[in-house]
Amino acid sequence: MKTIAWIVLLIGAACTAMYVATGLGGGPVAWANGWLAGPILLVFVAPTLFSLAGKLGGGFAALRGGVPKQFRGAPIGMGTVISVGRTGLSVNDQPQLAIQLRVDAADGRSFVGTARQIVDLTELGAVQPGAVLPVRYLPDGSVALATDASQPELQAALNRVQLAKGHITPQQLRIAEHGIDASAVVLAMAPTGEIRDGRTVAKVTLRITRPDHTMFDLTQEKALPQSAIPRVQPGSAVQVKYLPHDESEVAIVTSLA
């Protein structure tokens, strides 16, 4: 955006010089010639473009799938959307949103931050209140959506946040990080009636298929987020991880889209 603004400024300056040169000595009509566009560019268009570039900041970086420079390499947390509003800016008819989030960090801290992001109109459904979005955060509490992070990086951050929040145990984290992938079918799912940190505790019975195509059944209590309950109904196929030398516990894979 700043590059475009500088180009417009230079063109405006050149056209303004021609406007003055052709207008001098030509009478009132001569001033209303084609070079009149020069002063218009110089006085109105270029300043507007410079102002817009400053306001957007990292917005264009976000359109390219990146994050503003100050957030590159910053730690990743999981942000739950609290509210969403438009800032009034847009790029190619795509609105910039102010997304307020409650961020859970891998060290156990929670705080509220606001990310400003250009969002495609087709993706607005992904930033509704209650949605969980990965964010990069700075020590001062500033946040930006982690649009540059790889899927393994996001999964590792999600696992660490769940450990810090007490949603998984250290053993379950070891399974998630070092276990083998397997497919499973939900045989039964029965809520216990307990709500733990906003999650529904349920007894889940799984039939897990080993890599050699043999199977084993396992019943465990799981504290499930509300978004996961429709995916663990009887008959559903789920992805799990387990340690080959210890089939007493499995971890249901929770992934971020």
XYZ file of C-alpha atoms in Angstrom:
257
model
C 0.000 0.000 0.000
C 2.823 2.439 0.835
C 4.489 1.634 -2.509
C 1.270 2.492 -4.364
C 0.955 5.690 -2.352
C 4.503 6.769 -3.305
C 3.817 6.040 -6.993
C 0.612 8.084 -6.881
C 2.499 10.896 -5.112
C 5.224 10.992 -7.794
C 2.694 10.908 -10.631
C 0.711 13.648 -8.915
C 3.819 15.823 -8.564
C 4.725 15.362 -12.240
C 1.193 16.121 -13.425
C 1.023 19.168 -11.147
C 4.227 20.541 -12.702
C 2.754 20.142 -16.204
C -0.489 21.697 -15.017
C 1.333 24.786 -13.793
C 3.551 24.970 -16.898
C 0.702 24.718 -19.405
C -1.571 27.006 -17.409
C 0.825 29.956 -17.039
C -0.030 32.663 -19.495
C -2.916 30.764 -21.037
C -5.834 32.511 -19.387
C -8.495 31.085 -17.111
C -9.517 28.295 -19.545
C -5.963 26.958 -19.733
C -6.028 26.080 -16.034
C -8.934 23.675 -16.643
C -6.869 21.267 -18.775
C -6.168 17.529 -18.497
C -3.217 18.073 -16.134
C -5.728 19.149 -13.460
C -5.602 15.516 -12.282
C -2.114 16.234 -10.892
C -3.146 18.498 -8.019
C -6.081 16.203 -7.262
C -3.726 13.217 -6.914
C -1.218 15.244 -4.926
C -3.644 16.876 -2.489
C -6.347 14.256 -2.014
C -5.523 10.743 -3.277
C -1.914 10.254 -2.095
C -2.516 11.374 1.532
C -5.553 9.085 1.698
C -3.495 6.109 0.525
C -0.723 6.834 3.049
C -3.315 7.096 5.816
C -4.957 3.828 4.787
C -1.593 2.041 4.695
C -0.860 3.162 8.242
C -4.247 2.074 9.563
C -4.157 -1.331 7.961
C -0.721 -2.148 9.300
C -0.532 -5.940 9.240
C -3.840 -6.385 7.468
C -2.216 -6.941 4.098
C 0.272 -9.352 5.660
C -2.714 -11.291 6.934
C -4.157 -11.442 3.423
C -0.915 -13.105 2.315
C -1.237 -15.666 5.115
C 1.320 -14.026 7.383
C 1.254 -11.993 10.569
C 2.596 -8.522 11.405
C 6.365 -8.481 11.901
C 6.253 -8.024 15.664
C 4.300 -11.290 16.057
C 6.553 -13.516 13.976
C 7.927 -16.298 16.159
C 5.773 -15.248 19.137
C 4.260 -18.054 21.267
C 0.909 -19.526 20.269
C -2.150 -19.662 22.489
C -5.753 -20.700 21.939
C -8.250 -17.846 21.753
C -11.965 -18.296 22.337
C -13.925 -15.618 20.484
C -15.891 -13.340 22.844
C -17.199 -10.785 20.362
C -16.685 -9.645 16.780
C -17.145 -6.191 15.271
C -16.195 -4.391 12.085
C -13.554 -1.663 12.235
C -14.963 0.171 9.209
C -11.983 -0.687 6.998
C -12.161 -3.139 4.105
C -9.847 -4.436 1.382
C -11.323 -5.658 -1.903
C -14.720 -5.668 -0.176
C -13.353 -7.964 2.569
C -13.959 -6.425 6.016
C -11.390 -5.898 8.718
C -12.748 -7.324 11.982
C -11.893 -6.523 15.583
C -12.001 -9.964 17.208
C -12.010 -9.976 21.012
C -10.719 -13.252 22.444
C -10.067 -14.921 25.767
C -6.595 -16.343 25.233
C -5.335 -19.441 27.043
C -1.537 -19.602 27.008
C 0.681 -22.673 27.282
C 1.961 -21.453 30.674
C -1.546 -21.569 32.153
C -2.298 -17.837 31.974
C -5.546 -16.491 30.539
C -6.117 -12.945 29.328
C -8.336 -10.969 26.960
C -6.934 -9.504 23.751
C -8.218 -8.095 20.454
C -6.944 -9.164 17.047
C -7.616 -7.028 13.958
C -7.835 -9.160 10.874
C -8.970 -8.930 7.257
C -11.423 -11.829 6.880
C -12.843 -13.236 3.660
C -16.626 -12.983 3.590
C -16.841 -16.759 3.098
C -14.916 -17.307 6.369
C -17.049 -15.122 8.639
C -18.697 -18.200 10.121
C -15.326 -19.279 11.548
C -15.033 -16.203 13.783
C -18.327 -16.363 15.646
C -18.474 -16.098 19.482
C -17.424 -19.394 21.026
C -15.104 -20.386 18.167
C -11.536 -21.335 19.119
C -8.791 -19.703 17.045
C -5.007 -20.010 17.402
C -3.281 -16.694 18.098
C 0.246 -15.403 18.553
C 0.658 -13.144 21.572
C 3.206 -10.672 22.970
C 4.148 -10.015 26.633
C 1.962 -6.888 26.658
C -1.139 -8.924 25.757
C -1.282 -7.926 22.090
C -2.579 -10.712 19.845
C -2.800 -11.621 16.169
C -4.348 -14.652 14.508
C -1.650 -17.288 13.929
C -2.315 -17.567 10.197
C 1.352 -18.343 9.514
C 1.651 -21.392 11.792
C 1.927 -24.934 10.444
C -0.543 -27.652 11.441
C 2.044 -29.520 13.604
C 2.897 -26.262 15.393
C -0.776 -25.575 16.053
C -1.400 -29.115 17.275
C 1.566 -28.922 19.672
C 0.330 -25.578 21.022
C -3.189 -26.946 21.477
C -1.839 -29.959 23.386
C 0.241 -27.750 25.701
C -2.674 -25.425 26.422
C -4.929 -28.385 27.231
C -2.275 -29.707 29.626
C -1.957 -26.311 31.334
C -5.753 -26.087 31.703
C -5.940 -29.575 33.192
C -7.969 -30.947 30.287
C -5.387 -33.675 29.666
C -2.855 -35.390 31.919
C 0.929 -35.571 31.360
C 0.403 -39.204 30.322
C -2.170 -38.161 27.745
C 0.244 -35.525 26.450
C 2.927 -38.228 26.028
C 0.401 -40.311 24.111
C -0.510 -37.325 21.912
C 3.136 -36.541 21.160
C 4.639 -40.035 20.913
C 1.711 -42.404 20.327
C 0.895 -44.116 17.071
C -2.087 -43.056 14.966
C -5.090 -45.354 14.810
C -8.716 -45.228 13.782
C -11.543 -46.051 16.162
C -15.319 -46.364 16.205
C -17.414 -45.020 19.074
C -19.455 -47.925 20.494
C -21.108 -45.966 23.318
C -21.095 -42.477 24.813
C -22.920 -41.704 28.067
C -22.616 -38.360 29.928
C -21.942 -38.800 33.643
C -23.760 -35.582 34.557
C -20.504 -33.872 35.613
C -19.417 -30.582 34.045
C -15.700 -29.924 34.357
C -14.460 -26.442 33.409
C -17.280 -26.064 30.919
C -16.732 -29.540 29.467
C -19.098 -32.490 29.570
C -17.640 -35.555 31.283
C -18.753 -38.744 29.529
C -17.916 -42.444 29.492
C -16.798 -43.265 25.979
C -16.350 -46.820 24.709
C -14.122 -47.163 21.655
C -13.177 -50.024 19.362
C -9.628 -49.289 18.215
C -8.019 -50.854 15.155
C -4.314 -51.633 15.514
C -1.897 -51.240 12.580
C -2.071 -55.027 12.025
C -5.892 -54.695 11.690
C -6.643 -56.494 14.963
C -8.905 -54.627 17.389
C -9.374 -53.927 21.083
C -12.122 -52.186 23.083
C -11.551 -49.560 25.729
C -13.880 -47.548 27.976
C -12.646 -44.236 29.409
C -14.000 -41.083 30.993
C -13.351 -38.045 28.834
C -14.012 -34.354 29.502
C -15.334 -33.289 26.117
C -15.701 -29.725 24.802
C -19.200 -28.972 23.550
C -17.958 -28.795 19.960
C -16.652 -32.387 20.169
C -19.843 -34.057 21.463
C -21.538 -34.390 18.027
C -18.371 -36.109 16.735
C -18.271 -38.825 19.431
C -21.784 -40.186 19.090
C -22.175 -44.004 18.803
C -21.192 -45.114 15.320
C -18.855 -42.155 14.715
C -15.342 -42.745 13.403
C -12.610 -40.870 15.295
C -8.835 -40.648 15.158
C -6.901 -41.683 18.263
C -3.346 -42.163 19.466
C -1.994 -44.780 21.873
C 1.301 -46.221 23.035
C 1.867 -49.699 21.550
C 3.246 -51.046 24.849
C 0.325 -49.646 26.878
C -3.216 -50.009 25.565
C -4.844 -48.953 28.831
C -5.432 -45.406 27.611
C -5.931 -43.620 24.312
C -6.074 -39.966 23.366
C -8.828 -38.806 21.041
C -7.210 -36.462 18.556
C -8.603 -32.932 18.773
C -7.469 -30.973 15.769
C -7.796 -27.363 14.660
C -9.180 -26.601 11.238
